[in-house]
Tab-separated table of C-alpha atoms (C1' of nucleotides) in Angstrom:
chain	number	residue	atom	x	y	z
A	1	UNK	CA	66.684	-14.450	17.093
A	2	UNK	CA	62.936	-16.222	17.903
A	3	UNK	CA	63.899	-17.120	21.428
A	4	UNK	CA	65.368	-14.150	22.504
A	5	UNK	CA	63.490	-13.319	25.321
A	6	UNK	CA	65.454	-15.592	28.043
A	7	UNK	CA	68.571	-13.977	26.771
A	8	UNK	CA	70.027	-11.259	28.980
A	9	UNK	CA	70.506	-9.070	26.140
A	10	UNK	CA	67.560	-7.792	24.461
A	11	UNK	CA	68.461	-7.765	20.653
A	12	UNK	CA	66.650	-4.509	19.602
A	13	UNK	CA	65.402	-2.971	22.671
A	14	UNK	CA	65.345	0.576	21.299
A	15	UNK	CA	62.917	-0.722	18.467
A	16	UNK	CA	61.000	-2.589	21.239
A	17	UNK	CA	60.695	0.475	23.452
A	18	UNK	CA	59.331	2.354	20.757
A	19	UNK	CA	56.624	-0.325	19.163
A	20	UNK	CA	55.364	-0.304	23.106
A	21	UNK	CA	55.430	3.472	23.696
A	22	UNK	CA	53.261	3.489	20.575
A	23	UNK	CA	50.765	0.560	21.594
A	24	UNK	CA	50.552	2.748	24.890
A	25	UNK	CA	49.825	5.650	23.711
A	26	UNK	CA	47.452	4.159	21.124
A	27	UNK	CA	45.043	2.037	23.929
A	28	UNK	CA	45.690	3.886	27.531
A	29	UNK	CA	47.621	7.281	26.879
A	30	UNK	CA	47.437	8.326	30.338
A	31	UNK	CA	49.392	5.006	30.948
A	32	UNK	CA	52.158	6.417	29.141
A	33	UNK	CA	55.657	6.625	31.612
A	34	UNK	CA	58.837	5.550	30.621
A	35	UNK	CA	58.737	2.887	33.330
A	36	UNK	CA	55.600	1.093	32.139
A	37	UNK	CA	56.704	0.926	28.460
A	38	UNK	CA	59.880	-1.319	29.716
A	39	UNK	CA	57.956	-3.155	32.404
A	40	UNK	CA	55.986	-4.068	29.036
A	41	UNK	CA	59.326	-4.619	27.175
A	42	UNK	CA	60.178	-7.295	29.863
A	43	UNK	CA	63.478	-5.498	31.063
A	44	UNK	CA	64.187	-2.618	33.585
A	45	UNK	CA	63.809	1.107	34.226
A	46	UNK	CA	67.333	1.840	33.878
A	47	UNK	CA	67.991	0.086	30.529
A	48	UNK	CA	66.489	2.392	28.988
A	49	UNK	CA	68.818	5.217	29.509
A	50	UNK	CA	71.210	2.990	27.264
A	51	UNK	CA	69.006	3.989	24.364
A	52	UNK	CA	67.886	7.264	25.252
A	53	UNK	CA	68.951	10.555	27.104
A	54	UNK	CA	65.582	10.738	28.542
A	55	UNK	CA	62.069	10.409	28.563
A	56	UNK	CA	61.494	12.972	26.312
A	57	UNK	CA	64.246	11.851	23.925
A	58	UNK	CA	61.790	8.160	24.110
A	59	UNK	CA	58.882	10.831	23.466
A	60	UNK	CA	60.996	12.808	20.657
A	61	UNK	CA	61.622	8.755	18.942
A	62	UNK	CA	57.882	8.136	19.587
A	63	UNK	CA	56.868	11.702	17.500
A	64	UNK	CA	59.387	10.533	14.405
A	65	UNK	CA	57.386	7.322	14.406
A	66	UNK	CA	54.073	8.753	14.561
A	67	UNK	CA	54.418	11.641	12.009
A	68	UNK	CA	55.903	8.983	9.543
A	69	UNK	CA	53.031	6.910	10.129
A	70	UNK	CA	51.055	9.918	9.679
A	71	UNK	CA	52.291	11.021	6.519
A	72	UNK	CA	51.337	6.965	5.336
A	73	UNK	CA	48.145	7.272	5.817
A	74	UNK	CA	47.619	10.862	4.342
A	75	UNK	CA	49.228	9.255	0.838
A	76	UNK	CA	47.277	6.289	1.135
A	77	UNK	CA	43.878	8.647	1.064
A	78	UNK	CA	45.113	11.060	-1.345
A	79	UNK	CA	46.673	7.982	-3.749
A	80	UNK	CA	42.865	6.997	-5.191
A	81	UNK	CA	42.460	10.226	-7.288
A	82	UNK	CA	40.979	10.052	-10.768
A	83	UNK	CA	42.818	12.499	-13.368
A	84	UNK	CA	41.288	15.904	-14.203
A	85	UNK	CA	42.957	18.847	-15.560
A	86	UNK	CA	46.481	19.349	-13.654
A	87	UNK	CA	45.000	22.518	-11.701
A	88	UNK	CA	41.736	20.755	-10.074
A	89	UNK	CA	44.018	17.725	-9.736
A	90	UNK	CA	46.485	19.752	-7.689
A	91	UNK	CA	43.722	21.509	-5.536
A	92	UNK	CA	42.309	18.065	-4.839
A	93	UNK	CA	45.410	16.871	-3.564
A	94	UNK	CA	45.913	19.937	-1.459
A	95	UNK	CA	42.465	19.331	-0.219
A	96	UNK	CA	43.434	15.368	0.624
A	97	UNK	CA	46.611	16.440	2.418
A	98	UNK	CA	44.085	18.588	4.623
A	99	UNK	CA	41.440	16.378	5.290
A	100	UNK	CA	43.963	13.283	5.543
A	101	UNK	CA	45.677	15.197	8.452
A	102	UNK	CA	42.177	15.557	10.364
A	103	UNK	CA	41.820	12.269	9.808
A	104	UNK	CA	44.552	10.785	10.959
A	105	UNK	CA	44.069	12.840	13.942
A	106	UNK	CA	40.272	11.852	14.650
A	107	UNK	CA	40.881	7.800	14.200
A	108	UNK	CA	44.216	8.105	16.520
A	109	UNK	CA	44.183	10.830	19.029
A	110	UNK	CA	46.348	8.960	21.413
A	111	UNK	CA	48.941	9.056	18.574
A	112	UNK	CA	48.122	12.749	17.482
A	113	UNK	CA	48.302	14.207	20.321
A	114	UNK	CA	52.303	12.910	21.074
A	115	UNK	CA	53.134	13.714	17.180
A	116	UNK	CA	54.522	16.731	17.833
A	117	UNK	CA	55.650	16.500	21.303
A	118	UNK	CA	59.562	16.321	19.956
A	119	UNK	CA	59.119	20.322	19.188
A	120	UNK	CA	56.989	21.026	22.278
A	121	UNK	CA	58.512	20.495	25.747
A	122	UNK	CA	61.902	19.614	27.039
A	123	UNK	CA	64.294	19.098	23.663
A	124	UNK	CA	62.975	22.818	22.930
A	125	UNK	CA	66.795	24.364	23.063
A	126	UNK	CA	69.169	22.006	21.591
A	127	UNK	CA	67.328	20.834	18.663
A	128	UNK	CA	66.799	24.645	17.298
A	129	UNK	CA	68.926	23.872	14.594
A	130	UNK	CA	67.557	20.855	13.072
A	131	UNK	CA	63.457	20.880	13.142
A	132	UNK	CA	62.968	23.208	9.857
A	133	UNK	CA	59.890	22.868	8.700
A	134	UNK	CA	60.678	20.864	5.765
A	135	UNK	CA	61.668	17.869	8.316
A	136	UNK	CA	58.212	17.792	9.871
A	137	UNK	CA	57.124	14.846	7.689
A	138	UNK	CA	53.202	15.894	7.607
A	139	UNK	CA	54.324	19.958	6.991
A	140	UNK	CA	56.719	18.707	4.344
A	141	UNK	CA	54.215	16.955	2.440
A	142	UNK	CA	51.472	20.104	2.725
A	143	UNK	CA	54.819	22.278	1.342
A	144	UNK	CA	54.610	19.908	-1.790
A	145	UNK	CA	51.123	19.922	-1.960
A	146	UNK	CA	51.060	23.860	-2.157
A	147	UNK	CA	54.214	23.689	-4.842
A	148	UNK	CA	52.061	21.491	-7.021
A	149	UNK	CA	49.173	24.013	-6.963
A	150	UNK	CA	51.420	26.826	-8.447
A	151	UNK	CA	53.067	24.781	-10.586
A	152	UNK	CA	49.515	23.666	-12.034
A	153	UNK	CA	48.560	27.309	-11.717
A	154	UNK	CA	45.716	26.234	-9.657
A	155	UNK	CA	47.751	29.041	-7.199
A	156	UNK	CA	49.092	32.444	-8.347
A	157	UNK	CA	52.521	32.176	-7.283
A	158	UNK	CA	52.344	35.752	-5.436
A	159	UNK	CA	50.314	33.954	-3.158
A	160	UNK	CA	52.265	31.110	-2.096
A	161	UNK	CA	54.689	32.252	0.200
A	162	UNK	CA	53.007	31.875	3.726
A	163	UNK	CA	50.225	29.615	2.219
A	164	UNK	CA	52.001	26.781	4.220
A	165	UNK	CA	51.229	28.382	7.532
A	166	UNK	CA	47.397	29.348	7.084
A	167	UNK	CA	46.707	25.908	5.740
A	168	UNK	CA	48.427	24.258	8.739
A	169	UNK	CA	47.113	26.644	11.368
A	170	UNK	CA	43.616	25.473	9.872
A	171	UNK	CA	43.836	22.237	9.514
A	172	UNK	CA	45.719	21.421	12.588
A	173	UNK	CA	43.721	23.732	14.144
A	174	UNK	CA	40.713	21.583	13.416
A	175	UNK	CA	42.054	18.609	14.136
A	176	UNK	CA	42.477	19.636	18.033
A	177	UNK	CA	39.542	21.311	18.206
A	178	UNK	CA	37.987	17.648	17.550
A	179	UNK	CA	40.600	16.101	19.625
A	180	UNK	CA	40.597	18.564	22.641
A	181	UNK	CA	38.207	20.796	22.144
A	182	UNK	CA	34.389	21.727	22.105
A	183	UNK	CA	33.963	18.949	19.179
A	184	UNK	CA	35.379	16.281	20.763
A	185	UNK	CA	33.415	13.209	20.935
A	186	UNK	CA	30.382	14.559	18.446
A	187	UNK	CA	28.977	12.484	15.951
A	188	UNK	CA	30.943	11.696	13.175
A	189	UNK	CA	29.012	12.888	10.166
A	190	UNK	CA	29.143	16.555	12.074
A	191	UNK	CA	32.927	15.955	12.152
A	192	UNK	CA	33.294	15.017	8.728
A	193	UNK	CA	31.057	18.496	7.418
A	194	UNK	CA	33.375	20.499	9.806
A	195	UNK	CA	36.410	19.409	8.698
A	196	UNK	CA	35.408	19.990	4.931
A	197	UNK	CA	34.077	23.257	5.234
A	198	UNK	CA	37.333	23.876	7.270
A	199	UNK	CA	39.611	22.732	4.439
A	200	UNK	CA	37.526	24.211	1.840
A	201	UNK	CA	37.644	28.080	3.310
A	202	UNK	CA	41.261	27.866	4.399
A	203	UNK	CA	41.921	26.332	0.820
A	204	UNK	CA	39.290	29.082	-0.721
A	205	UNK	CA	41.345	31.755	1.127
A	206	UNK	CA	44.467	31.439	0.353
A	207	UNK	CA	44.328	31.850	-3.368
B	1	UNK	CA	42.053	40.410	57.638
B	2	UNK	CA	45.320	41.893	57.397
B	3	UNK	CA	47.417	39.156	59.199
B	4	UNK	CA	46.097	36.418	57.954
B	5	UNK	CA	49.374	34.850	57.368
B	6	UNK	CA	49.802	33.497	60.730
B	7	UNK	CA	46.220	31.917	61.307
B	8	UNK	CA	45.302	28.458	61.160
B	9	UNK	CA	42.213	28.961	59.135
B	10	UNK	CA	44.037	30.513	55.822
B	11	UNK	CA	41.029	33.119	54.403
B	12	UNK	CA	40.584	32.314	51.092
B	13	UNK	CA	42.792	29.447	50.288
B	14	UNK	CA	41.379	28.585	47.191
B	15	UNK	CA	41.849	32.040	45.407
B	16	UNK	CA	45.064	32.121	46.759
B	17	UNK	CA	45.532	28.621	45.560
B	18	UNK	CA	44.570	29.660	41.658
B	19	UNK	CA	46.767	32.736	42.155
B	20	UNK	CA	50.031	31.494	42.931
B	21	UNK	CA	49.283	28.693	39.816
B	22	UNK	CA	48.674	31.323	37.459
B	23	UNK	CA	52.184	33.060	38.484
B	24	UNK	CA	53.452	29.972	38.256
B	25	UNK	CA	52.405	28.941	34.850
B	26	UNK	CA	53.403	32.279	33.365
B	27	UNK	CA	57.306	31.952	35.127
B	28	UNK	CA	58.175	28.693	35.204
B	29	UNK	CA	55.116	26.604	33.732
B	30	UNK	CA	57.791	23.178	34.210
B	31	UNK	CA	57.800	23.854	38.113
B	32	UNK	CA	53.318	23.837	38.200
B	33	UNK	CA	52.328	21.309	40.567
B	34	UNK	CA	49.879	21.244	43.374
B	35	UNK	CA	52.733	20.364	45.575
B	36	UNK	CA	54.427	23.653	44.167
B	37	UNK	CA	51.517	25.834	43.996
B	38	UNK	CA	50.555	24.451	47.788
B	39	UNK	CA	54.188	25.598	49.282
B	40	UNK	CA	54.153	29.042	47.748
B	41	UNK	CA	50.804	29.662	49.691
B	42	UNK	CA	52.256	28.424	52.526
B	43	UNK	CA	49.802	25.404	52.827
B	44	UNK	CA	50.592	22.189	53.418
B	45	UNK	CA	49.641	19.491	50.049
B	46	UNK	CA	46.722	18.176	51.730
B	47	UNK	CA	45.012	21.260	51.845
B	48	UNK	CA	44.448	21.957	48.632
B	49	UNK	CA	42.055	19.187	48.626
B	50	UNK	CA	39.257	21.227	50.681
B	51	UNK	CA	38.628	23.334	47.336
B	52	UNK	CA	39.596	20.862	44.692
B	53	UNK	CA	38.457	17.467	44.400
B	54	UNK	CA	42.044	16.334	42.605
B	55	UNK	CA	44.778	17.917	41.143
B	56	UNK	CA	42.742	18.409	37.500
B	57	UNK	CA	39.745	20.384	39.046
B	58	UNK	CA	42.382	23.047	40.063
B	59	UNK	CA	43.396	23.495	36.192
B	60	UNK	CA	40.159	23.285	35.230
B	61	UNK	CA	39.438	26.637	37.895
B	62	UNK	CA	42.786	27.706	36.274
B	63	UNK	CA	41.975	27.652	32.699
B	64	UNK	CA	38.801	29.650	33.458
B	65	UNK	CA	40.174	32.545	34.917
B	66	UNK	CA	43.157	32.248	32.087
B	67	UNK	CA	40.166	32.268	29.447
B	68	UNK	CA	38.285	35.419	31.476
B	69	UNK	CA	41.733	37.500	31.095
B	70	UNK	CA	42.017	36.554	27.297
B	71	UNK	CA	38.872	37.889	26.508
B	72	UNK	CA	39.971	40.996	28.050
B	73	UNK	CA	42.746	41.496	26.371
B	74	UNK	CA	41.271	40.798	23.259
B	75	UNK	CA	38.703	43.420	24.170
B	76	UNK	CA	41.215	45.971	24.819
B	77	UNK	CA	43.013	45.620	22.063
B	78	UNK	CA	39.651	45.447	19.734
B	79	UNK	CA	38.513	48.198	21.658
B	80	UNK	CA	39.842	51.710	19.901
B	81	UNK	CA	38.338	51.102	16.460
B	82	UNK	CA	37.881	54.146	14.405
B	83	UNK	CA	34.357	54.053	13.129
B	84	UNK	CA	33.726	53.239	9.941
B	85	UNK	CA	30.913	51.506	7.765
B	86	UNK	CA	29.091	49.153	9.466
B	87	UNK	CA	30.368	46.201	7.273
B	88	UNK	CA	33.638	47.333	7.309
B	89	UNK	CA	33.643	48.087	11.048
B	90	UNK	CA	32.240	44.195	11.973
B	91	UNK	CA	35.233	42.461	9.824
B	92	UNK	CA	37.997	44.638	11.542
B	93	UNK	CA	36.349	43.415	14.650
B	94	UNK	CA	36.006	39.911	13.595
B	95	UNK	CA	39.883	40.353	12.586
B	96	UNK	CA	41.103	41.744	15.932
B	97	UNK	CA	39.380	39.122	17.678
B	98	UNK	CA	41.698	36.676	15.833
B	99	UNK	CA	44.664	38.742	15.989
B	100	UNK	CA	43.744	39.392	20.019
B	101	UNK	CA	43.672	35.751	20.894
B	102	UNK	CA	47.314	34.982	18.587
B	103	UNK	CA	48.605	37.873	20.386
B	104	UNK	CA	47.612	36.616	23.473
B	105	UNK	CA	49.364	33.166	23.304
B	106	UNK	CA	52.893	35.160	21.912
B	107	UNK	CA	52.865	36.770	25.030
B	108	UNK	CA	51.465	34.692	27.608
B	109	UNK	CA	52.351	31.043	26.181
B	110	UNK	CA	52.658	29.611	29.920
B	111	UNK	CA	48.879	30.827	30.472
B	112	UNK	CA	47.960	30.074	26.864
B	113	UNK	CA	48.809	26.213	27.009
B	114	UNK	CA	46.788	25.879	30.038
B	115	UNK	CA	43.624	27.579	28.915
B	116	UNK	CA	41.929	24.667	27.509
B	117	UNK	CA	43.178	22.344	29.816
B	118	UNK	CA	40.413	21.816	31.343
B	119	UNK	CA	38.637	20.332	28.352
B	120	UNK	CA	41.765	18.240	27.533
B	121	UNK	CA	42.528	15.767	30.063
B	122	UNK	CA	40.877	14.393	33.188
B	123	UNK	CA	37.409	15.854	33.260
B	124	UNK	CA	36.660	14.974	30.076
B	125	UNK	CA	33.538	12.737	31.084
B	126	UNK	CA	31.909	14.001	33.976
B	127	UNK	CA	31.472	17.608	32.357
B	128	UNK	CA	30.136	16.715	29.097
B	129	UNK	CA	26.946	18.464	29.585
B	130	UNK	CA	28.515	21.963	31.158
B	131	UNK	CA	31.397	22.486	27.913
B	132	UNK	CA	29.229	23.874	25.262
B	133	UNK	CA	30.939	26.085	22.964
B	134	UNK	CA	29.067	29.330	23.952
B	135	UNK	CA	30.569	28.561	27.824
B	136	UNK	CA	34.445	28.759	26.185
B	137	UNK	CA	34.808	32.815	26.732
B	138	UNK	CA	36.835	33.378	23.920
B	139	UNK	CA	35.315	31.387	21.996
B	140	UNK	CA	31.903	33.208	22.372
B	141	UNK	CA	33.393	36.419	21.496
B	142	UNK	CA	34.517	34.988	18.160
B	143	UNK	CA	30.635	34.115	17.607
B	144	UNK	CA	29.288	37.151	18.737
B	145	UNK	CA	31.891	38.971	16.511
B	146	UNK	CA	30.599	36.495	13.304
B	147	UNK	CA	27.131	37.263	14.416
B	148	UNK	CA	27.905	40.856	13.808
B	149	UNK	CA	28.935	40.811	10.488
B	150	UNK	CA	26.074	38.984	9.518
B	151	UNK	CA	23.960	41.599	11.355
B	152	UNK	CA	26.396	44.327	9.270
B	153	UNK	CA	25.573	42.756	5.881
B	154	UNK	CA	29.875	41.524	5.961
B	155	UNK	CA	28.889	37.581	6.023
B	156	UNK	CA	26.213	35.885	4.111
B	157	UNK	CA	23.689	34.781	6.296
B	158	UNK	CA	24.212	31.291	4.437
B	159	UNK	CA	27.614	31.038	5.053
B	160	UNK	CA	27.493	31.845	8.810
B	161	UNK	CA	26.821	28.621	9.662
B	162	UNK	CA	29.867	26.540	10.367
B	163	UNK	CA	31.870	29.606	10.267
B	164	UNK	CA	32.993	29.719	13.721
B	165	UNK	CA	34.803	26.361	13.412
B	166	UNK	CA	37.030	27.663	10.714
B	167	UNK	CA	38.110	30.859	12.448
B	168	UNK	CA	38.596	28.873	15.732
B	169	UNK	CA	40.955	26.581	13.912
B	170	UNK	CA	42.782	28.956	11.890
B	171	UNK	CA	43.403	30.745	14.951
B	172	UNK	CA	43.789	28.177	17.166
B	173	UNK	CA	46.171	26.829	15.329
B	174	UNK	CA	48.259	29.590	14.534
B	175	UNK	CA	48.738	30.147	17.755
B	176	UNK	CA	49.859	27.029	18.570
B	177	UNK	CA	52.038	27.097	15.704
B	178	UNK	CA	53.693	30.051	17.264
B	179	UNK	CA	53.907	28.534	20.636
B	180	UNK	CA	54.781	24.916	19.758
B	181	UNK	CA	55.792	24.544	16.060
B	182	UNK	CA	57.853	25.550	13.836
B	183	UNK	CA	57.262	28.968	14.616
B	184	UNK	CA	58.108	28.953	17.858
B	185	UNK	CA	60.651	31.869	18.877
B	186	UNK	CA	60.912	33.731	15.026
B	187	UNK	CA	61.430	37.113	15.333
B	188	UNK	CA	58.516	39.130	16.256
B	189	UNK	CA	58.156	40.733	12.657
B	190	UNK	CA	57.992	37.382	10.892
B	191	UNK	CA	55.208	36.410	13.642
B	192	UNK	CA	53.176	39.211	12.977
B	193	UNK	CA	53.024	39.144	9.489
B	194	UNK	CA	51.840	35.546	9.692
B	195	UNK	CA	49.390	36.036	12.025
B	196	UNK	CA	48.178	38.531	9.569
B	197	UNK	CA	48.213	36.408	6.588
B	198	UNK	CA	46.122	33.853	8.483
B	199	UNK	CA	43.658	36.113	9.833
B	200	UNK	CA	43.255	37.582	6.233
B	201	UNK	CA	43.101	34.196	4.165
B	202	UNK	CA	40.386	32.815	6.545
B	203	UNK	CA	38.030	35.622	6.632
B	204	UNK	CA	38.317	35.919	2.985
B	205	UNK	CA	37.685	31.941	2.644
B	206	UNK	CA	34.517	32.024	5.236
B	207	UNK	CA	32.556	34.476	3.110
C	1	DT	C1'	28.618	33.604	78.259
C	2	DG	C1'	30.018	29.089	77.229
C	3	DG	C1'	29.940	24.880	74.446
C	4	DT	C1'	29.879	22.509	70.293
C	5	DG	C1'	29.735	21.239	65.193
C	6	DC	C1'	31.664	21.659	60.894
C	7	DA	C1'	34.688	23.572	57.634
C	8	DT	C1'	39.351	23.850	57.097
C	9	DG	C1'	44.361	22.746	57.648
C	10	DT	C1'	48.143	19.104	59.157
C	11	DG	C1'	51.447	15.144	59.021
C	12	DA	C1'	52.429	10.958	57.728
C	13	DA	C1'	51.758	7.434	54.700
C	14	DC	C1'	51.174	5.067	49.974
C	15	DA	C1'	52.094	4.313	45.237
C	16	DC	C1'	53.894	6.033	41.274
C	17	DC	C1'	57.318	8.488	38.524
C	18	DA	C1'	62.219	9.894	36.264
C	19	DT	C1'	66.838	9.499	36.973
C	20	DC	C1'	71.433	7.980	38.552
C	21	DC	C1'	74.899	4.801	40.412
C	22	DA	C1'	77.802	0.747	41.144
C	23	DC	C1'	77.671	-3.620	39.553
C	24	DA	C1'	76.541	-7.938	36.547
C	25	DT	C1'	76.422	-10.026	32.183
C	26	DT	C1'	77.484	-10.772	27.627
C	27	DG	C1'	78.739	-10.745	22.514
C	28	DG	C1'	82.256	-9.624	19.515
C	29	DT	C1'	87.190	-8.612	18.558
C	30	DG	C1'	92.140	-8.964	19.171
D	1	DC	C1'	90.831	-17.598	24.623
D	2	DA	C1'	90.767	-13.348	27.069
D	3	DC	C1'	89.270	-9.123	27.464
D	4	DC	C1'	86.534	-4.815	26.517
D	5	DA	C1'	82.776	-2.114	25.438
D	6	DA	C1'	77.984	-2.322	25.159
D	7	DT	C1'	74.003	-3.490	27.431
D	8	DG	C1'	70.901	-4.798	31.349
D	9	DT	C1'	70.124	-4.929	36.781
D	10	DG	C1'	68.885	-3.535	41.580
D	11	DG	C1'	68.588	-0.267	44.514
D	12	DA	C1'	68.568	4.519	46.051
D	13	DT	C1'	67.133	9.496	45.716
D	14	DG	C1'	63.949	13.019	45.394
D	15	DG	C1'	59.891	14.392	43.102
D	16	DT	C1'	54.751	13.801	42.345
D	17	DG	C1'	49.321	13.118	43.357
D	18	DT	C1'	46.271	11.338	46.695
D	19	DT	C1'	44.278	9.605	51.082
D	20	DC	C1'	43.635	9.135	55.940
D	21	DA	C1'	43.145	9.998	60.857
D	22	DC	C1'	43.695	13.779	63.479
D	23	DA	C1'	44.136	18.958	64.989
D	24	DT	C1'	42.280	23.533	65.022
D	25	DG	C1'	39.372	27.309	65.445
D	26	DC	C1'	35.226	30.096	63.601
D	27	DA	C1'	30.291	30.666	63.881
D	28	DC	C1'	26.343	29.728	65.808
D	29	DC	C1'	23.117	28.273	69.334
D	30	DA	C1'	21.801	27.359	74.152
DNA sequence: TGGTGCATGTGAACACCATCCACATTGGTG
DNA sequence: CACCAATGTGGATGGTGTTCACATGCACCA
């Protein structure tokens, strides 16, 4: 297994197609072709139609990754919160999923930016069926988030259907209008204001 | 002027050039390349490079004129407003505006993925200075609309700052929720009520 | 009127891309 | 040990953006 790389066979290569698409698209996104990420893997073009359909199906992999890694880094942020009385605790947490998200988003565009790709271009017909919400890692962890609240009453329950979709329409919302849009690239304490007053109304309105 | 077609010199290649784009991103937004876009106008590749200095100045020329016939749409659908208090009156504007630019990406989504292109990809450097929010049309209606119901007494003069941010994302990212996510291709009903509920929740949470 | 300059369009080339095919190599299984 | 299915290769096809030397013809000036 440690001197693999003479051997004709690769071992993992799906594994090591992926860990390169993501290195890619974390340094030089607009680097990112299906032919450079094997050229990086050491092996050819072709072989990596043994492991995937197509590029997008490599993209569709890549997302998977990404959003899990996502959803990581949201818990690790929201983990560090000191106990208060269940319904400001669950509003908190609703507030970390949020600002996590925008996060996540800000400190690794080139990954943000291919999270959701899976649900966005080619695989759009076949995979109807399977991409519910609830398998979006990142929406699946805002759905919890928003269960918490009612169950804490922090969130009348009346309210809660359709919660899920203003909350992620804001907060993803914000988190490409700092990738793409007109706040791309401004300073960081303006970033950090925006994003809180963004999760804070969305989070204000929905109750 | 009439029979141009059979001239060297084309006329107005470059209008023609953004023309047969938009038609192109609205039918078959997978086929849009300046290769594409070149052969419908009956040009040959090269030429497109008299008007555009690479392929990402013509989407940039394309997401402009996409943005100009947003804004009108979202006028003439804000447009017949029965009059009412002036408070009340700025908020249903404020809320069409919102509803206008969702609307707009349900039923253009080939136009609506390319209308902030230009800010996305390749001329992200060079333009830095030009791309201030006020510049994004439909972005400026949304702060003239805010202004408004500060004017009308509907928005606390207090609160207006910042404000613009969370409507754009809300929006925004509805909309791209609609077109992209999990929403994509629910039944019309389901989208509109949504859309609604969004709208609502963040003009209640911005005051 | 005739000539010329400059903007505009052409054709062919380059490098890159995704994808497919027949073929080579191999590790594991009978 | 032999063979088979899985995996990787090299090369070809047709698409893309971009550049270059060259062709064309409109507008203007002598």
């Amino acid at each position: 297994m440690s001197e693999r790389s003479r051997s004709y066979h690769h071992g993992d290569l799906r594994a090591a197609l992926v860990t390169e698409a993501l290195e890619i698209a974390r340094t030089e996104p607009a680097a990112l072709s299906l032919r450079e990420v094997t050229r990086r893997a050491g092996v050819s073009p072709a072989a990596a139609y043994r492991h995937f359909r197509d590029r997008s199906a490599l993209m569709g992999a890549l997302a998977t990754e990404i959003q899990h890694r996502m959803v990581s880094r949201m818990r690790a942020r929201t983990a560090d919160l000191e106990p208060a009385d269940p319904a400001r605790e669950a509003l908190l947490r609703l507030r970390g999923v949020g600002l996590g998200y925008i996060d996540f988003a800000i400190e690794e565009p080139g990954w943000f930016e291919l999270a959701f790709f899976g649900s966005a271009e080619g695989a759009a017909v076949e995979e109807e069926a399977g991409s519910s919400p609830e398998q979006v890692p990142p929406f699946a962890e805002l759905l919890a988030a928003l269960d918490d609240c009612v169950a804490a009453g922090a969130l009348p329950a009346e309210r809660r259907a359709g919660a899920e979709f203003s909350c992620w329409s804001a907060v993803h919302g914000c988190a490409e209008l700092m990738v793409h849009g007109p706040l791309r690239g401004a300073p960081p304490a303006v970033v950090r204001e925006v994003a809180q007053r963004v999760v804070d109304d969305i989070i204000t309105g929905i109750r």
